Tab-separated table of C-alpha atoms in Angstrom:
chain	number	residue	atom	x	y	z
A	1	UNK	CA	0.000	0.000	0.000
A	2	UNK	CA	3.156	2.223	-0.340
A	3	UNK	CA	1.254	4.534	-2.701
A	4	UNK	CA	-1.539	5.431	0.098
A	5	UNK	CA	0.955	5.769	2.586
A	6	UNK	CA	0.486	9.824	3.570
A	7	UNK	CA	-2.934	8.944	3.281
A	8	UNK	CA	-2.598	6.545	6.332
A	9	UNK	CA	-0.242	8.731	8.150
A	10	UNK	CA	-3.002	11.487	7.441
A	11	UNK	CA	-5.194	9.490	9.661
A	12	UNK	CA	-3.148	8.442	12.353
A	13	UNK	CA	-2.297	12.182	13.144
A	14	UNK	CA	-5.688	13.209	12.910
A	15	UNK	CA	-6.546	10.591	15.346
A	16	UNK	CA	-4.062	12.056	17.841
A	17	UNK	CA	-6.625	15.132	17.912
A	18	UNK	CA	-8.298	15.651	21.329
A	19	UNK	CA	-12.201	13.951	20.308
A	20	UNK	CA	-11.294	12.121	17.478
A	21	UNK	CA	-10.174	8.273	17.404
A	22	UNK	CA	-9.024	5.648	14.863
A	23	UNK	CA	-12.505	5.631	13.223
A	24	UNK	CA	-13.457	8.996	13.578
A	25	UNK	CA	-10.305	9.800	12.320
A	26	UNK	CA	-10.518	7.747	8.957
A	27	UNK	CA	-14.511	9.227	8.776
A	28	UNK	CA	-12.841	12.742	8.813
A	29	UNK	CA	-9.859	12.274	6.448
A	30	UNK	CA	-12.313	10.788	4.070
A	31	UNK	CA	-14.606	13.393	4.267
A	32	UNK	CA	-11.729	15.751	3.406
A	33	UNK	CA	-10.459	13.641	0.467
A	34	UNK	CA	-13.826	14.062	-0.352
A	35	UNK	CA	-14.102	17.799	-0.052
A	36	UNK	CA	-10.782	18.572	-1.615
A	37	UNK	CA	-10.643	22.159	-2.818
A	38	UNK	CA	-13.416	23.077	-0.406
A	39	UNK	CA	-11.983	21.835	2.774
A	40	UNK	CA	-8.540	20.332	2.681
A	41	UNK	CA	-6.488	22.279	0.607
A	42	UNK	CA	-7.601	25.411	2.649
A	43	UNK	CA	-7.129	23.410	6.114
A	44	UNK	CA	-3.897	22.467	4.914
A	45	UNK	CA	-2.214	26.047	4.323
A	46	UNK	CA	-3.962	27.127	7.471
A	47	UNK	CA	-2.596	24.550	8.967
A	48	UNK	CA	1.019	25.495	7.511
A	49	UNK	CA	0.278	29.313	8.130
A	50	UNK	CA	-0.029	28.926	12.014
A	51	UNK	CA	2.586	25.518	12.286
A	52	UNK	CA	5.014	28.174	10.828
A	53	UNK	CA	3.507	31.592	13.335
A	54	UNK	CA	1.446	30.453	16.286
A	55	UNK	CA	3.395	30.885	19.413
A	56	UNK	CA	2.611	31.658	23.022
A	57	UNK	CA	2.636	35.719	24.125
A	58	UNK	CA	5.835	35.683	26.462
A	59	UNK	CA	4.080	38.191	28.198
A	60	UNK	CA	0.472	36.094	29.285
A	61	UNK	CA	0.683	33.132	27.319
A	62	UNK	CA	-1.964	33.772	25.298
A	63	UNK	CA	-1.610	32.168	21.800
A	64	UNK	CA	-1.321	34.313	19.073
A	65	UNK	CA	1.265	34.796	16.115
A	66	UNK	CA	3.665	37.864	17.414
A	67	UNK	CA	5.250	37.475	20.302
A	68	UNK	CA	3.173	39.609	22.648
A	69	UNK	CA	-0.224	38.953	21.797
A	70	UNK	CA	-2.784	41.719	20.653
A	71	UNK	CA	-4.578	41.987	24.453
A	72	UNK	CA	-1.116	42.734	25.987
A	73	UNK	CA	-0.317	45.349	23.052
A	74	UNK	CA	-3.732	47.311	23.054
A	75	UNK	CA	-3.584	49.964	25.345
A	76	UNK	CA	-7.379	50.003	25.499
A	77	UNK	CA	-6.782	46.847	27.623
A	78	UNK	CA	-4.552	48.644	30.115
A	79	UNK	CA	-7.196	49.318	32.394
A	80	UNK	CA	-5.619	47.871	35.624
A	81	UNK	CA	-7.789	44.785	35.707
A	82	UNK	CA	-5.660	41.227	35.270
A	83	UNK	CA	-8.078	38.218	35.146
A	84	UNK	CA	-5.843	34.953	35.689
A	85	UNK	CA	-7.153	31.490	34.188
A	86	UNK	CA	-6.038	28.117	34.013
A	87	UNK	CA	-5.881	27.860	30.080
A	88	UNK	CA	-6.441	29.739	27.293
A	89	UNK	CA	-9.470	27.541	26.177
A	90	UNK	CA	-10.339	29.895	29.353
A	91	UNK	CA	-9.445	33.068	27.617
A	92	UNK	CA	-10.867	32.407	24.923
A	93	UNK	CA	-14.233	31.570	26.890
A	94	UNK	CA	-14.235	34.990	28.531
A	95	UNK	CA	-13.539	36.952	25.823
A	96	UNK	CA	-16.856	35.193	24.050
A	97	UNK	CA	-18.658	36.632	27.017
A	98	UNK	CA	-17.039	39.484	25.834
A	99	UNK	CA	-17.095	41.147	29.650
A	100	UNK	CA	-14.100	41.596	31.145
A	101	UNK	CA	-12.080	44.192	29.030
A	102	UNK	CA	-8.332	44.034	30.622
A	103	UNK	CA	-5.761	41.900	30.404
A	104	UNK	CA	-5.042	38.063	31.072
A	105	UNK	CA	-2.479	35.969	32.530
A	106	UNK	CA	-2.647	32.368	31.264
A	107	UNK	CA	-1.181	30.351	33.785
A	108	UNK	CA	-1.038	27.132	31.605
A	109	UNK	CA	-2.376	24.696	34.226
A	110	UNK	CA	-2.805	24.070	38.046
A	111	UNK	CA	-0.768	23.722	41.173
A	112	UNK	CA	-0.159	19.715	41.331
A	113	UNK	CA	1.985	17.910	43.875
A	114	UNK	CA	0.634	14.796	42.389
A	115	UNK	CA	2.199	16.176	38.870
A	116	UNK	CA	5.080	17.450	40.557
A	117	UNK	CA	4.148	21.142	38.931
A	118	UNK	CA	5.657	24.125	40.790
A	119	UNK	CA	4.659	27.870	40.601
A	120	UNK	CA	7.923	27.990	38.367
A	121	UNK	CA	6.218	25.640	35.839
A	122	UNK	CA	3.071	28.009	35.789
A	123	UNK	CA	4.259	31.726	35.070
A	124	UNK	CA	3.320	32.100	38.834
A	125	UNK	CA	6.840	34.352	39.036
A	126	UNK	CA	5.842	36.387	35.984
A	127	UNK	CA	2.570	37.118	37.128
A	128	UNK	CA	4.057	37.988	40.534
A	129	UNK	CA	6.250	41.025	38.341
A	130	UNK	CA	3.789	41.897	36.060
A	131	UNK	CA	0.793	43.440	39.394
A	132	UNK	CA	3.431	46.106	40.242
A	133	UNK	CA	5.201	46.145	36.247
A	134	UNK	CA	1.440	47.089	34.354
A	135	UNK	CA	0.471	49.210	37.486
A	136	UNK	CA	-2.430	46.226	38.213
A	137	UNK	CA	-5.100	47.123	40.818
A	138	UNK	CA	-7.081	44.328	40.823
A	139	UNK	CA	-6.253	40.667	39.818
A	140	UNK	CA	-9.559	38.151	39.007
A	141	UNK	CA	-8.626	34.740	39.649
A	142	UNK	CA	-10.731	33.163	37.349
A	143	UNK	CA	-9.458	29.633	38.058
A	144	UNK	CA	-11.551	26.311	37.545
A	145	UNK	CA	-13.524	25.338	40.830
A	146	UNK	CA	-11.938	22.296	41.292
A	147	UNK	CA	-9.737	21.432	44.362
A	148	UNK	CA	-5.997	21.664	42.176
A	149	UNK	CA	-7.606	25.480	40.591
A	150	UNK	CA	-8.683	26.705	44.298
A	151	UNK	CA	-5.455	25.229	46.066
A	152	UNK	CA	-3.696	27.209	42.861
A	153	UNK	CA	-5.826	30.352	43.662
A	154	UNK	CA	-4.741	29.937	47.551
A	155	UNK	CA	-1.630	29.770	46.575
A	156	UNK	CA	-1.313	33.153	43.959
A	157	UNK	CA	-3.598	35.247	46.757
A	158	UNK	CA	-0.638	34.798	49.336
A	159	UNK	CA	1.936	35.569	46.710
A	160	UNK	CA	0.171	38.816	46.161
A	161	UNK	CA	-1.707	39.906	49.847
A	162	UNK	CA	-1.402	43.447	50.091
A	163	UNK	CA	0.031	43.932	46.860
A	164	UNK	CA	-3.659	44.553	45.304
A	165	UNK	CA	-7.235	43.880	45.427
A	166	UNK	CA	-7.980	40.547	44.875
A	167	UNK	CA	-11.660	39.171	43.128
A	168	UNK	CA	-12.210	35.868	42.190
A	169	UNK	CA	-15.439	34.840	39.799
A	170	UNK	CA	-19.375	34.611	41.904
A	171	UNK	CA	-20.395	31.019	42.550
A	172	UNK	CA	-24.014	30.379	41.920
A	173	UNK	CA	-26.560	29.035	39.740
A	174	UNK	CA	-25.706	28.777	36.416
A	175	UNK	CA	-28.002	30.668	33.882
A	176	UNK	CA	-30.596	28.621	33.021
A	177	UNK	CA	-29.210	26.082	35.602
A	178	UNK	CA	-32.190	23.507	37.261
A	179	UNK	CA	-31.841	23.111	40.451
A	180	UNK	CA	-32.876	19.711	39.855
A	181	UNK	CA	-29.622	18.750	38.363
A	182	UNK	CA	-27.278	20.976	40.152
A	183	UNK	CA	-24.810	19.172	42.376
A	184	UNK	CA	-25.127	19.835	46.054
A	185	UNK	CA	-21.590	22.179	46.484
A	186	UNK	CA	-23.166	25.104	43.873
A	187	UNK	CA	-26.591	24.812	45.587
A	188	UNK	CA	-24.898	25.221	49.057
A	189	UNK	CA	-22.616	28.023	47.964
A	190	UNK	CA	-25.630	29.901	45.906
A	191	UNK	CA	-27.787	29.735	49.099
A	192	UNK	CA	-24.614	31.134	51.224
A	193	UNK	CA	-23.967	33.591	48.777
A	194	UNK	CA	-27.777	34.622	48.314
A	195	UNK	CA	-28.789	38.340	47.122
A	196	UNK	CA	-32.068	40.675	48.440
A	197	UNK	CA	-34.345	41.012	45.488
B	1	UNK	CA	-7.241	40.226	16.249
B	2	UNK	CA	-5.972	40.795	13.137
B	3	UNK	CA	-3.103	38.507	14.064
B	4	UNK	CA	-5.201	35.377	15.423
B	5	UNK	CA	-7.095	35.609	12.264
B	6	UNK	CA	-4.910	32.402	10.954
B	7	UNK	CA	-5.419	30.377	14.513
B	8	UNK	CA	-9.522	31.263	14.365
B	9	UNK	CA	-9.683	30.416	10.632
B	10	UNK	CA	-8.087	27.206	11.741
B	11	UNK	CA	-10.635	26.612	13.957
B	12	UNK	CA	-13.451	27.092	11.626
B	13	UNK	CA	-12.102	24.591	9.488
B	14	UNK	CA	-11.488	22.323	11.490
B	15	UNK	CA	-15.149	22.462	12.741
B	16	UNK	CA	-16.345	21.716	9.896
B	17	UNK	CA	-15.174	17.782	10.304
B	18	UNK	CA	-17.539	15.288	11.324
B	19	UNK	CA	-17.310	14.379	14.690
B	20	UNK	CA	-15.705	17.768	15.710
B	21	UNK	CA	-18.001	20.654	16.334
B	22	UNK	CA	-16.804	24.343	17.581
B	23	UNK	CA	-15.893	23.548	20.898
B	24	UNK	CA	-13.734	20.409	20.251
B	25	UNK	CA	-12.189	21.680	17.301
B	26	UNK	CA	-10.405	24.775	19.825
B	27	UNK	CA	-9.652	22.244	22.227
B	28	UNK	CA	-8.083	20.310	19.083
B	29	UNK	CA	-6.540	23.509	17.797
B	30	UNK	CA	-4.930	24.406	20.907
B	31	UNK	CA	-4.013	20.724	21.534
B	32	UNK	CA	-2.506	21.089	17.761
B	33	UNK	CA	-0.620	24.476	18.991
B	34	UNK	CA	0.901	22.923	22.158
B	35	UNK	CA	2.479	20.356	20.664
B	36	UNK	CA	4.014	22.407	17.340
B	37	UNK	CA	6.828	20.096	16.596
B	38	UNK	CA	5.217	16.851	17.345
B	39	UNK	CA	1.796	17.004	15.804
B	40	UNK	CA	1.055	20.493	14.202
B	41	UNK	CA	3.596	20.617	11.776
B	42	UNK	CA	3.470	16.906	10.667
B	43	UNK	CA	-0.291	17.195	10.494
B	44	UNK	CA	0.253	20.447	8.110
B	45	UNK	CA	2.754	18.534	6.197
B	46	UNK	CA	1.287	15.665	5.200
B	47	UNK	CA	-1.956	17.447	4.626
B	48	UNK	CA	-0.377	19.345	2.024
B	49	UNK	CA	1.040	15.782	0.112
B	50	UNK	CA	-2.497	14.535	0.679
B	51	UNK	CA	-4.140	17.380	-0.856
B	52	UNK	CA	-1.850	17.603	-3.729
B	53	UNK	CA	-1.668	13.958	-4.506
B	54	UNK	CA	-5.048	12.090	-3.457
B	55	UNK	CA	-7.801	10.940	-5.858
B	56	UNK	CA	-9.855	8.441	-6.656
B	57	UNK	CA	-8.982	5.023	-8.444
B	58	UNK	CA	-10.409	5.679	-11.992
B	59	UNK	CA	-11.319	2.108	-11.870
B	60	UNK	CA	-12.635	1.019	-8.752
B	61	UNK	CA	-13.454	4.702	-7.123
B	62	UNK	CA	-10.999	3.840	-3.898
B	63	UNK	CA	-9.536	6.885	-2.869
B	64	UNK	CA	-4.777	6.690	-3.482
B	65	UNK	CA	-2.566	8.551	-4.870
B	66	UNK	CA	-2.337	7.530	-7.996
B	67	UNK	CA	-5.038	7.405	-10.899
B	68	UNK	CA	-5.361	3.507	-11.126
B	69	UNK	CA	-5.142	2.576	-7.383
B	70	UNK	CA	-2.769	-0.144	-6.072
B	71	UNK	CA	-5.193	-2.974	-5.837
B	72	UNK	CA	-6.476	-2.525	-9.371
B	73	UNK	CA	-2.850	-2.763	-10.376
B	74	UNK	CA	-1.809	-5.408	-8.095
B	75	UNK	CA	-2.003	-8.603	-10.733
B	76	UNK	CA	-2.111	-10.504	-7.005
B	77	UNK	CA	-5.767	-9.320	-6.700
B	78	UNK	CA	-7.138	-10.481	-10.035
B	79	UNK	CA	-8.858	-13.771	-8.821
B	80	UNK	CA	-12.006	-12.845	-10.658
B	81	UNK	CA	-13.723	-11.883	-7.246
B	82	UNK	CA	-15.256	-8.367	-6.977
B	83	UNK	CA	-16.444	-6.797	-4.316
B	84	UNK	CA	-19.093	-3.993	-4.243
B	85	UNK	CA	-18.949	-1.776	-1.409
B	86	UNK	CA	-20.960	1.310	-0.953
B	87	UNK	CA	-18.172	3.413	0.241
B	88	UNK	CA	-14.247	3.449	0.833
B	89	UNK	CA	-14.235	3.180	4.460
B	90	UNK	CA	-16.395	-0.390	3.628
B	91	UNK	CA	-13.442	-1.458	1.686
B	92	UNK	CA	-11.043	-0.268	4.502
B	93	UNK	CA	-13.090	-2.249	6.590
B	94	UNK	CA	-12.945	-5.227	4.497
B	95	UNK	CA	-9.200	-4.676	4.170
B	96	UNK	CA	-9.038	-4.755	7.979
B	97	UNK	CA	-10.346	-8.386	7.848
B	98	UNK	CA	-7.927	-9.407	5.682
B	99	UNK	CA	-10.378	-11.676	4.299
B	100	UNK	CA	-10.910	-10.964	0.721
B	101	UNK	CA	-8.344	-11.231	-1.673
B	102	UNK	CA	-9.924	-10.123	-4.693
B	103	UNK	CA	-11.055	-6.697	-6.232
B	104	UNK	CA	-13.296	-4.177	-5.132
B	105	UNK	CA	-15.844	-1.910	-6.787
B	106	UNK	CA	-16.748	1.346	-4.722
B	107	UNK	CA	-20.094	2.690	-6.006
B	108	UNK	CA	-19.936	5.875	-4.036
B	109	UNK	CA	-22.988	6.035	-2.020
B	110	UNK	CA	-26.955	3.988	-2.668
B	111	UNK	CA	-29.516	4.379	-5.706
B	112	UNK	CA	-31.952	6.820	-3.805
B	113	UNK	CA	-35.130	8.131	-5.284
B	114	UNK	CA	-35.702	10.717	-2.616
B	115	UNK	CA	-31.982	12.521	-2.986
B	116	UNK	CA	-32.276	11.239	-6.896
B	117	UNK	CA	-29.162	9.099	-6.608
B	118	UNK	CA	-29.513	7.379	-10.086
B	119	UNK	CA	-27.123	4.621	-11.345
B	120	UNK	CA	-24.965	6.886	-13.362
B	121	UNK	CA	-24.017	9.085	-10.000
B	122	UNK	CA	-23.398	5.579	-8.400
B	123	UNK	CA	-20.434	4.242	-10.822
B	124	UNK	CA	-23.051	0.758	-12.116
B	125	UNK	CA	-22.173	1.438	-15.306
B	126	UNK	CA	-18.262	1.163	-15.047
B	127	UNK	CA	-19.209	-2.110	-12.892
B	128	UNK	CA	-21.518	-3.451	-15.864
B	129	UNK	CA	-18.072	-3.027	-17.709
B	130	UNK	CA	-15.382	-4.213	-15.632
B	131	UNK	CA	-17.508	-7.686	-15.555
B	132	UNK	CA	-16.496	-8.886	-18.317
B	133	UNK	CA	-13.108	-6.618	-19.027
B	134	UNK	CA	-11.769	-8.186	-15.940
B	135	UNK	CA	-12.878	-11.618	-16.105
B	136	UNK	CA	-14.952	-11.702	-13.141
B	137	UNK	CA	-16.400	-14.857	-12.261
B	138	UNK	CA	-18.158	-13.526	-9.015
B	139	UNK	CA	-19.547	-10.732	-7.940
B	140	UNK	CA	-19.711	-10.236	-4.003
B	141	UNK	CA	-22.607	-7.500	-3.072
B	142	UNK	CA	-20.631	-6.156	0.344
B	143	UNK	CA	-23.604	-3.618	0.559
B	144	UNK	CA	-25.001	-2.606	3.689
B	145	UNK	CA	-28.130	-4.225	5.281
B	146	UNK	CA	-30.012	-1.050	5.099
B	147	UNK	CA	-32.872	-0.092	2.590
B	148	UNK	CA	-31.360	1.572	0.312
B	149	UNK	CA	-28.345	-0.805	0.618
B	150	UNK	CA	-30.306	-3.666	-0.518
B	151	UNK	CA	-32.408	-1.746	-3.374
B	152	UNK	CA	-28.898	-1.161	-4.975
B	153	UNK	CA	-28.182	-4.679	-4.681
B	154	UNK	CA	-31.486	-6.077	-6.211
B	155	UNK	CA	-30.698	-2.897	-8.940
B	156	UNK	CA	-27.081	-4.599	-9.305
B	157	UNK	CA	-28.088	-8.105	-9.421
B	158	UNK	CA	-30.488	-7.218	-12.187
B	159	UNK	CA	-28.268	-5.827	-14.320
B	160	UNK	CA	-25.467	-8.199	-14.124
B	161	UNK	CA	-28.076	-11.359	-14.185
B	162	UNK	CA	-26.648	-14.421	-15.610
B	163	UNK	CA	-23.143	-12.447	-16.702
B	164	UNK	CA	-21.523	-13.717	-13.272
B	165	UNK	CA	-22.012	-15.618	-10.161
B	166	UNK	CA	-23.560	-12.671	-7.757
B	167	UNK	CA	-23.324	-13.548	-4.053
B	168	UNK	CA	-24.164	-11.168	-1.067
B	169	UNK	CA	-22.351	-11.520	2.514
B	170	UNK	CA	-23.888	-13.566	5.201
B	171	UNK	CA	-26.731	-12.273	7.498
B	172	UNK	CA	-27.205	-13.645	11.314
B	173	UNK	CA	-25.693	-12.808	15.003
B	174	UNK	CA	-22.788	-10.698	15.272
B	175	UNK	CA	-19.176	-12.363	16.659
B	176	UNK	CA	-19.774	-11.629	20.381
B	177	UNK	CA	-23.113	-10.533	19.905
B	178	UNK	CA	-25.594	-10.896	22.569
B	179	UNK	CA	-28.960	-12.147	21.386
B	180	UNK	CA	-30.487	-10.054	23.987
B	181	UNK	CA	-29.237	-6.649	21.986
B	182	UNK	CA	-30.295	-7.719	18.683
B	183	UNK	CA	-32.997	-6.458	16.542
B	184	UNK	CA	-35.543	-8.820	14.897
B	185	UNK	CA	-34.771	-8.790	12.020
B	186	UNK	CA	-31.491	-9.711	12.676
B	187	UNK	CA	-32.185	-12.687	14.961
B	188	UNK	CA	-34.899	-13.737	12.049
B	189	UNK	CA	-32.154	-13.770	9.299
B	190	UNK	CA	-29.791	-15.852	11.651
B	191	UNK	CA	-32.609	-18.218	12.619
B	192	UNK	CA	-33.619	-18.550	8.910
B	193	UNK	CA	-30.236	-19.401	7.884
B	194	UNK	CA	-29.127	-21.787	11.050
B	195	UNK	CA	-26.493	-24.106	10.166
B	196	UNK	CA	-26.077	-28.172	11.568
B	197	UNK	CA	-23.563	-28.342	13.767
């Protein structure tokens, strides 16, 4: 089968891909086959484009293709506000709600003593220089709630106590949330955290 | 964003795969972006040979990279057997098997009156033609046990009626099937054709 050889190597990449296995992986590299000119030619120089220019902001660790990305360049975003998440899947979720409007420190994981990662593994320093560096007033910690993102957010509050006002995201209800099928920790901390009407 | 207009393109493109909607295809792109050397630029690169070289086997309609592919040209596989499949992940499958050593005959999808799928869109003709140009002695109908599977074969057998021995894979209970997940009809084509043991 030497001729259809990139063709099988095609497929067991793809099938590397977070969500896609061995069969999904040959359903999708057929379907591209399929839709030559319409779908894989253009994924491919994509593809090439950001293999060659995607790289992480040294400054937040955003993605992007310069090496500070365009949140850390605009000045608009220089309002004193730093929200810090776990990922920048996480970015990327908050800037589809579209309502925070400063800047972002991707810390590119959690605390894990299990994992053996350190602060050093997380830009934990760099975020530490960047509060008093981009004159930050307030830092979000918008970090997962599970036990590894609180223990992380324990963790960067000491590092900067005192330095500057420290927020982390309301825990509630979800919008649109039943009650019904809520587990018992958000129902507990929505009724602590209850508002007058 | 002007310069994560590459990395979101990306994205859209890759969303458009089955099996990968918006949300998995950022986790994929970022999962693509994290690992660069290892997966991204591979992926990119053999995308590329893929795009440039892949088509489908004038003869047969399997999908290679070159115009005849290499089991039409492989004398090894002219036994006389041809299989029909619907598609070319059926003759992957079959391939997987390793059972069948002959030919195979991709007819690109079913006859369909509804999405007017006639026999010209479905590659019959070429198949009324390679009967005799290849010396087939047997024709295996590999088609699947749906509707529309089995109207194309009853369309098939028709047309190649007394040309050719026409045979059609076996029906009944499923290696490591349990009787108790079956459908009917299923469990009424195995009882129909039990065998003495």
């Amino acid at each position: 089968m030497s001729s259809t050889r990139d063709i099988d190597a095609l497929i067991e990449l793809m099938a590397k891909l977070p969500g896609l296995g061995p069969r999904s992986a040959r359903r999708a590299v057929l379907h591209l086959i399929r839709k030559r000119s319409l779908l894989l030619t253009p994924l491919a120089d994509v593809m090439q484009t950001v293999a060659a220019t995607a790289r992480e902001c040294l400054n937040c660790g955003n993605v992007g293709t310069a090496d500070v990305c365009d949140i850390c360049t605009s000045e608009k975003r220089a309002n004193g506000e730093l929200c810090v998440v776990e990922d920048v899947a996480d970015l990327w979720a908050m800037e589809r709600a579209g309502v925070f409007k400063g800047r972002y420190h991707v810390l590119g994981g959690t605390l894990s003593a299990l994992d053996a990662v350190g602060p050093e593994e997380l830009r934990i320093p760099r975020l530490v220089d960047r509060v008093p560096g981009e004159n930050i007033t307030e830092v979000i910690l918008a970090l997962n709630a599970t036990i590894d993102g609180q223990t992380t957010a324990h963790y960067i509050a000491d590092q900067l106590d005192g330095q500057v006002k420290l927020t982390s995201l309301a825990q509630g209800v979800p919008i649109g949330g039943e009650l019904d099928y809520l587990d018992d920790g958000t129902i507990t901390a929505a009724m602590r955290a209850r508002k007058a009407i």
